[in-house]
Short mmCIF file of N, CA and C in Angstrom, two decimals:
data_model
loop_
_atom_site.label_atom_id
_atom_site.label_comp_id
_atom_site.label_asym_id
_atom_site.label_seq_id
_atom_site.Cartn_x
_atom_site.Cartn_y
_atom_site.Cartn_z
N MET A 9 120.83 292.68 62.89
CA MET A 9 120.83 291.35 63.67
C MET A 9 119.65 290.78 63.20
N SER A 10 120.45 289.41 63.16
CA SER A 10 119.53 288.20 62.68
C SER A 10 118.43 287.70 63.47
N ARG A 11 117.04 287.61 62.72
CA ARG A 11 115.93 287.18 63.74
C ARG A 11 116.12 285.87 63.82
N PHE A 12 116.89 285.19 62.97
CA PHE A 12 116.98 283.27 63.09
C PHE A 12 117.30 283.15 64.10
N PRO A 13 118.42 283.51 65.25
CA PRO A 13 118.11 282.89 66.40
C PRO A 13 117.14 282.68 67.34
N ALA A 14 116.31 284.09 67.62
CA ALA A 14 115.15 283.81 68.51
C ALA A 14 114.23 282.97 67.60
N LEU A 15 113.99 282.80 66.18
CA LEU A 15 113.05 282.04 65.74
C LEU A 15 113.11 280.56 65.94
N LEU A 16 114.30 280.35 66.14
CA LEU A 16 114.81 278.92 66.64
C LEU A 16 114.89 278.63 67.74
N ILE A 17 114.99 279.71 69.02
CA ILE A 17 115.15 279.24 70.32
C ILE A 17 113.23 278.83 70.43
N ALA A 18 112.54 279.90 69.78
CA ALA A 18 110.99 279.80 70.32
C ALA A 18 110.49 278.33 69.54
N LEU A 19 111.03 278.06 68.28
CA LEU A 19 110.84 276.83 67.95
C LEU A 19 111.14 275.58 68.81
N LEU A 20 112.02 275.64 69.14
CA LEU A 20 112.53 274.53 69.92
C LEU A 20 111.61 274.46 71.36
N ILE A 21 111.47 275.75 72.04
CA ILE A 21 110.71 275.85 72.74
C ILE A 21 109.07 275.19 72.90
N GLY A 22 108.57 275.58 71.54
CA GLY A 22 107.71 275.04 71.36
C GLY A 22 107.48 273.51 71.53
N VAL A 23 108.83 272.95 70.60
CA VAL A 23 109.01 271.56 70.22
C VAL A 23 108.92 270.81 71.65
N SER A 24 109.73 271.23 72.28
CA SER A 24 110.32 270.77 73.90
C SER A 24 108.71 270.40 74.68
N THR A 25 107.99 271.32 74.49
CA THR A 25 106.96 271.27 75.57
C THR A 25 105.59 270.61 75.16
N SER A 26 105.50 270.33 73.67
CA SER A 26 104.68 269.87 73.10
C SER A 26 104.40 268.33 73.34
N SER A 27 103.60 267.80 73.24
CA SER A 27 103.22 266.13 73.53
C SER A 27 102.65 265.19 72.26
N CYS A 28 103.43 266.06 71.28
CA CYS A 28 103.26 265.47 70.15
C CYS A 28 101.66 264.94 69.52
N GLY A 29 100.74 265.78 70.03
CA GLY A 29 99.64 265.26 69.70
C GLY A 29 99.02 264.25 70.69
N GLU A 30 99.74 264.00 71.52
CA GLU A 30 98.98 262.69 71.83
C GLU A 30 98.60 263.14 73.62
N LYS A 31 97.51 262.24 74.06
CA LYS A 31 96.90 262.94 75.00
C LYS A 31 96.98 261.74 75.94
N CYS A 32 97.27 261.75 77.31
CA CYS A 32 97.26 260.72 78.03
C CYS A 32 96.03 260.39 78.87
N ARG A 33 95.46 259.24 79.12
CA ARG A 33 94.57 258.83 80.06
C ARG A 33 94.61 258.14 81.45
N ASN A 34 94.32 257.82 82.32
CA ASN A 34 94.52 256.87 83.14
C ASN A 34 92.83 256.31 83.00
N GLU A 35 92.85 254.79 82.94
CA GLU A 35 91.99 254.05 82.87
C GLU A 35 92.17 253.21 84.28
N PRO A 36 91.37 253.49 85.08
CA PRO A 36 91.09 252.68 86.52
C PRO A 36 90.66 251.55 86.60
N VAL A 37 91.43 250.74 87.25
CA VAL A 37 91.23 249.31 87.64
C VAL A 37 90.85 248.83 88.63
N ALA A 38 90.93 249.28 89.99
CA ALA A 38 90.24 249.07 91.01
C ALA A 38 90.62 250.36 91.98
N ALA A 39 89.29 250.27 92.86
CA ALA A 39 89.87 251.61 94.06
C ALA A 39 89.63 250.78 95.02
N ILE A 40 90.74 250.95 96.02
CA ILE A 40 90.67 250.25 97.44
C ILE A 40 90.61 251.20 98.70
N PRO A 41 89.31 251.16 99.16
CA PRO A 41 89.04 252.49 100.65
C PRO A 41 90.04 251.72 101.64
N SER A 42 90.43 252.85 102.28
CA SER A 42 91.31 252.41 103.54
C SER A 42 90.02 252.32 104.83
N PRO A 43 90.68 251.91 105.89
CA PRO A 43 89.63 251.22 106.84
C PRO A 43 89.01 252.24 107.17
N SER A 44 89.04 253.43 107.23
CA SER A 44 88.12 254.51 107.99
C SER A 44 87.17 255.31 106.59
N GLY A 45 88.04 254.71 105.61
CA GLY A 45 87.14 255.39 104.42
C GLY A 45 87.73 256.70 104.19
N LYS A 46 88.54 257.09 104.61
CA LYS A 46 89.21 258.55 104.23
C LYS A 46 89.72 258.55 103.34
N ALA A 47 90.49 257.43 102.83
CA ALA A 47 91.53 257.63 101.36
C ALA A 47 91.24 256.05 100.62
N LYS A 48 91.82 256.54 99.49
CA LYS A 48 91.80 255.13 98.68
C LYS A 48 92.84 254.93 98.12
N ALA A 49 93.20 253.44 97.63
CA ALA A 49 94.17 253.49 96.69
C ALA A 49 93.61 253.20 95.44
N VAL A 50 94.23 253.53 94.05
CA VAL A 50 93.86 253.38 93.11
C VAL A 50 94.76 252.68 92.48
N VAL A 51 94.55 251.36 91.57
CA VAL A 51 95.30 250.98 90.81
C VAL A 51 94.77 251.32 89.39
N PHE A 52 95.65 251.54 88.51
CA PHE A 52 95.24 252.02 86.96
C PHE A 52 96.13 251.90 85.96
N HIS A 53 95.79 252.01 84.71
CA HIS A 53 96.91 251.54 83.55
C HIS A 53 96.71 253.01 82.74
N ARG A 54 97.94 253.70 82.64
CA ARG A 54 98.02 255.11 82.03
C ARG A 54 98.55 254.82 80.87
N ASN A 55 97.61 255.51 79.73
CA ASN A 55 97.48 255.12 78.23
C ASN A 55 97.69 256.40 77.80
N CYS A 56 99.07 256.31 77.12
CA CYS A 56 99.04 257.79 76.42
C CYS A 56 99.65 257.47 74.93
N GLY A 57 98.72 256.84 74.16
CA GLY A 57 98.86 256.41 72.93
C GLY A 57 99.75 255.11 72.26
N ALA A 58 99.69 255.08 71.10
CA ALA A 58 100.30 253.70 70.83
C ALA A 58 102.06 253.86 70.92
N SER A 59 102.62 255.12 70.96
CA SER A 59 103.66 254.93 71.13
C SER A 59 104.52 254.77 72.68
N THR A 60 103.33 254.26 73.60
CA THR A 60 103.56 253.82 75.10
C THR A 60 103.52 252.72 75.48
N ALA A 61 104.22 251.89 76.16
CA ALA A 61 104.30 250.28 76.60
C ALA A 61 103.07 250.42 77.65
N PRO A 62 102.34 249.41 77.83
CA PRO A 62 101.46 248.80 78.68
C PRO A 62 101.96 248.98 80.22
N ASN A 63 101.64 249.90 81.18
CA ASN A 63 102.08 250.32 82.35
C ASN A 63 100.78 249.91 83.47
N THR A 64 101.35 249.57 84.68
CA THR A 64 100.18 249.89 85.69
C THR A 64 100.78 250.81 86.74
N GLN A 65 100.10 251.31 87.43
CA GLN A 65 100.26 252.64 88.44
C GLN A 65 99.25 252.32 89.76
N VAL A 66 99.84 253.24 90.49
CA VAL A 66 99.04 253.18 91.95
C VAL A 66 99.10 254.22 92.08
N ALA A 67 97.88 254.93 92.67
CA ALA A 67 97.92 256.68 93.07
C ALA A 67 96.94 256.69 94.75
N VAL A 68 97.77 256.89 95.52
CA VAL A 68 96.93 257.41 96.99
C VAL A 68 96.53 258.57 97.01
N ILE A 69 95.10 258.86 97.17
CA ILE A 69 94.23 259.73 96.71
C ILE A 69 93.34 259.85 98.32
N PRO A 70 92.74 261.21 98.58
CA PRO A 70 91.63 261.29 99.65
C PRO A 70 90.50 260.55 98.91
N ALA A 71 89.46 259.86 99.92
CA ALA A 71 88.24 258.85 99.30
C ALA A 71 87.23 260.00 98.33
N TYR A 72 87.38 261.06 98.91
CA TYR A 72 86.06 262.30 98.18
C TYR A 72 87.01 262.70 96.41
N GLY A 73 88.42 262.23 96.65
CA GLY A 73 88.92 262.82 95.22
C GLY A 73 88.53 261.93 93.97
N THR A 74 89.01 262.60 93.18
CA THR A 74 88.80 261.60 91.66
C THR A 74 90.24 261.60 91.65
N LEU A 75 90.71 260.25 90.61
CA LEU A 75 92.10 260.13 89.99
C LEU A 75 92.23 261.39 88.93
N ALA A 76 93.25 262.25 89.23
CA ALA A 76 93.65 262.58 88.41
C ALA A 76 94.34 262.35 86.83
N ASN A 77 94.63 263.57 85.89
CA ASN A 77 95.02 262.87 84.98
C ASN A 77 96.53 263.02 85.12
N ILE A 78 97.38 262.32 85.71
CA ILE A 78 98.70 262.20 86.39
C ILE A 78 98.95 260.87 86.25
N PRO A 79 100.46 260.82 86.50
CA PRO A 79 100.88 259.66 86.73
C PRO A 79 100.73 259.64 88.08
N GLY A 80 101.10 257.83 88.59
CA GLY A 80 100.55 257.35 90.12
C GLY A 80 101.36 257.90 90.82
N ASN A 81 101.35 258.28 92.18
CA ASN A 81 102.25 259.11 92.88
C ASN A 81 102.78 258.12 93.84
N ALA A 82 102.65 256.96 93.84
CA ALA A 82 102.81 255.83 94.81
C ALA A 82 103.77 254.88 93.99
N LEU A 83 103.29 254.37 92.76
CA LEU A 83 103.99 252.95 92.14
C LEU A 83 103.69 253.13 90.89
N VAL A 84 104.87 253.19 89.79
CA VAL A 84 104.62 253.27 88.23
C VAL A 84 105.47 251.83 88.10
N LEU A 85 105.22 251.03 87.48
CA LEU A 85 105.09 249.54 86.72
C LEU A 85 105.44 249.63 85.28
N GLY A 86 106.48 248.95 84.81
CA GLY A 86 106.15 248.36 83.32
C GLY A 86 105.20 247.17 83.17
N GLY A 87 104.42 247.20 82.24
CA GLY A 87 103.17 246.02 81.96
C GLY A 87 102.08 246.04 82.49
N ASP A 88 101.63 245.11 82.21
CA ASP A 88 99.89 244.82 82.80
C ASP A 88 100.29 243.95 83.83
N VAL A 89 100.45 244.31 85.21
CA VAL A 89 100.87 243.55 86.33
C VAL A 89 99.50 243.88 87.54
N PRO A 90 99.24 242.58 87.74
CA PRO A 90 97.96 242.01 88.53
C PRO A 90 98.32 242.39 90.05
N LEU A 91 98.38 243.44 90.24
CA LEU A 91 98.85 243.81 91.74
C LEU A 91 97.80 243.32 93.01
N LYS A 92 98.13 242.88 93.76
CA LYS A 92 97.21 242.76 94.94
C LYS A 92 97.22 243.98 96.56
N VAL A 93 96.61 244.95 96.39
CA VAL A 93 96.78 245.93 97.26
C VAL A 93 95.73 245.76 98.47
N GLN A 94 95.96 246.07 99.51
CA GLN A 94 95.52 245.92 100.59
C GLN A 94 95.76 247.09 101.62
N TRP A 95 95.09 247.49 102.51
CA TRP A 95 95.28 248.39 103.65
C TRP A 95 95.56 247.74 104.95
N THR A 96 96.53 247.71 105.71
CA THR A 96 96.51 246.90 106.93
C THR A 96 96.34 248.05 108.14
N SER A 97 96.23 249.28 107.81
CA SER A 97 95.69 250.42 108.69
C SER A 97 95.29 251.57 108.14
N ASP A 98 94.85 252.45 108.56
CA ASP A 98 94.68 253.64 108.08
C ASP A 98 95.70 254.73 107.71
N SER A 99 96.90 254.23 107.72
CA SER A 99 98.13 254.83 107.65
C SER A 99 99.11 254.31 106.98
N SER A 100 98.68 252.26 106.76
CA SER A 100 99.47 251.65 105.63
C SER A 100 99.11 250.76 104.82
N LEU A 101 99.47 250.68 103.90
CA LEU A 101 99.44 250.03 102.74
C LEU A 101 100.16 248.93 102.37
N SER A 102 99.69 247.75 101.55
CA SER A 102 100.57 246.43 101.42
C SER A 102 100.04 246.42 99.84
N ILE A 103 101.49 246.41 98.79
CA ILE A 103 101.36 246.19 97.48
C ILE A 103 102.23 244.97 97.11
N SER A 104 101.36 244.00 96.60
CA SER A 104 102.18 242.94 96.47
C SER A 104 101.58 242.50 94.93
N GLY A 105 102.80 241.32 94.58
CA GLY A 105 102.58 240.86 93.13
C GLY A 105 103.37 241.90 91.66
N LEU A 106 104.55 242.42 92.28
CA LEU A 106 105.23 243.08 91.18
C LEU A 106 106.01 242.12 90.60
N GLY A 107 106.71 240.95 91.20
CA GLY A 107 107.03 240.21 90.27
C GLY A 107 108.33 240.61 89.78
N THR A 108 108.62 240.49 88.45
CA THR A 108 110.03 240.96 87.95
C THR A 108 109.56 242.37 86.86
N ALA A 109 108.60 243.04 87.23
CA ALA A 109 108.01 243.89 86.35
C ALA A 109 108.97 245.39 86.48
N GLN A 110 109.60 245.93 85.75
CA GLN A 110 110.10 246.84 85.85
C GLN A 110 109.99 248.18 86.43
N VAL A 111 110.34 248.65 87.55
CA VAL A 111 109.34 249.36 88.20
C VAL A 111 110.51 251.62 87.76
N PHE A 112 109.63 251.81 87.69
CA PHE A 112 109.90 253.29 87.27
C PHE A 112 109.69 254.15 88.36
N LYS A 113 108.65 254.07 89.36
CA LYS A 113 108.66 254.85 90.29
C LYS A 113 108.08 253.73 91.61
N GLN A 114 108.64 253.80 92.71
CA GLN A 114 108.27 253.32 94.06
C GLN A 114 108.36 253.88 95.33
N LYS A 115 107.34 254.62 95.71
CA LYS A 115 107.67 255.14 96.82
C LYS A 115 107.37 254.57 97.96
N ALA A 116 108.15 254.70 99.39
CA ALA A 116 108.15 254.04 100.64
C ALA A 116 106.70 255.03 101.24
N SER A 117 106.37 256.41 101.06
CA SER A 117 104.98 256.86 101.70
C SER A 117 104.25 257.67 100.59
N VAL A 118 103.63 257.88 100.96
CA VAL A 118 102.55 259.14 100.09
C VAL A 118 101.61 259.64 100.70
N ALA A 119 101.52 260.86 101.35
CA ALA A 119 100.50 261.52 101.46
C ALA A 119 100.10 261.23 103.02
N GLY A 120 101.35 260.78 103.89
CA GLY A 120 101.57 260.15 105.11
C GLY A 120 100.73 258.56 105.46
N VAL A 121 100.82 258.15 104.17
CA VAL A 121 100.49 256.81 104.37
C VAL A 121 101.86 255.64 103.86
N SER A 122 102.44 255.21 104.84
CA SER A 122 103.54 254.14 104.52
C SER A 122 102.83 252.86 103.57
N ILE A 123 104.14 252.78 102.80
CA ILE A 123 103.60 251.25 101.71
C ILE A 123 104.86 250.55 101.92
N ALA A 124 104.38 249.18 102.00
CA ALA A 124 105.29 248.27 101.64
C ALA A 124 105.07 247.59 100.59
N TYR A 125 106.17 246.99 100.04
CA TYR A 125 106.02 246.23 98.63
C TYR A 125 106.71 244.63 98.75
N ALA A 126 106.02 244.08 98.08
CA ALA A 126 106.73 242.45 98.16
C ALA A 126 106.24 241.75 96.49
N LYS A 127 106.97 240.85 96.21
CA LYS A 127 107.23 240.58 94.68
C LYS A 127 106.07 239.84 94.54
#
């Protein structure tokens, strides 16, 4: 029995799970606290190296939390988009200024917070 198929499978698994040496990092732009101060909406850019295009993302997280090094849980847009983010209540967030940006993720609610979007 040849060891070639097993080695090929191991190599393919290693290549598919690697990130080609690129490390992503989140670059916060603004943190907007909820009215009660229990949560915050964080606008940030996620940079994964020269092979990725500029993007704008939003995450809703607990006020005491720090922005994890993962994509936004609420909104992911292509390009550097100047968003206007405001809380309308402790459980409602308004995000405007999307314009014609390409939308990769747009959640209607995150962590019990409903999100309204406007161009």
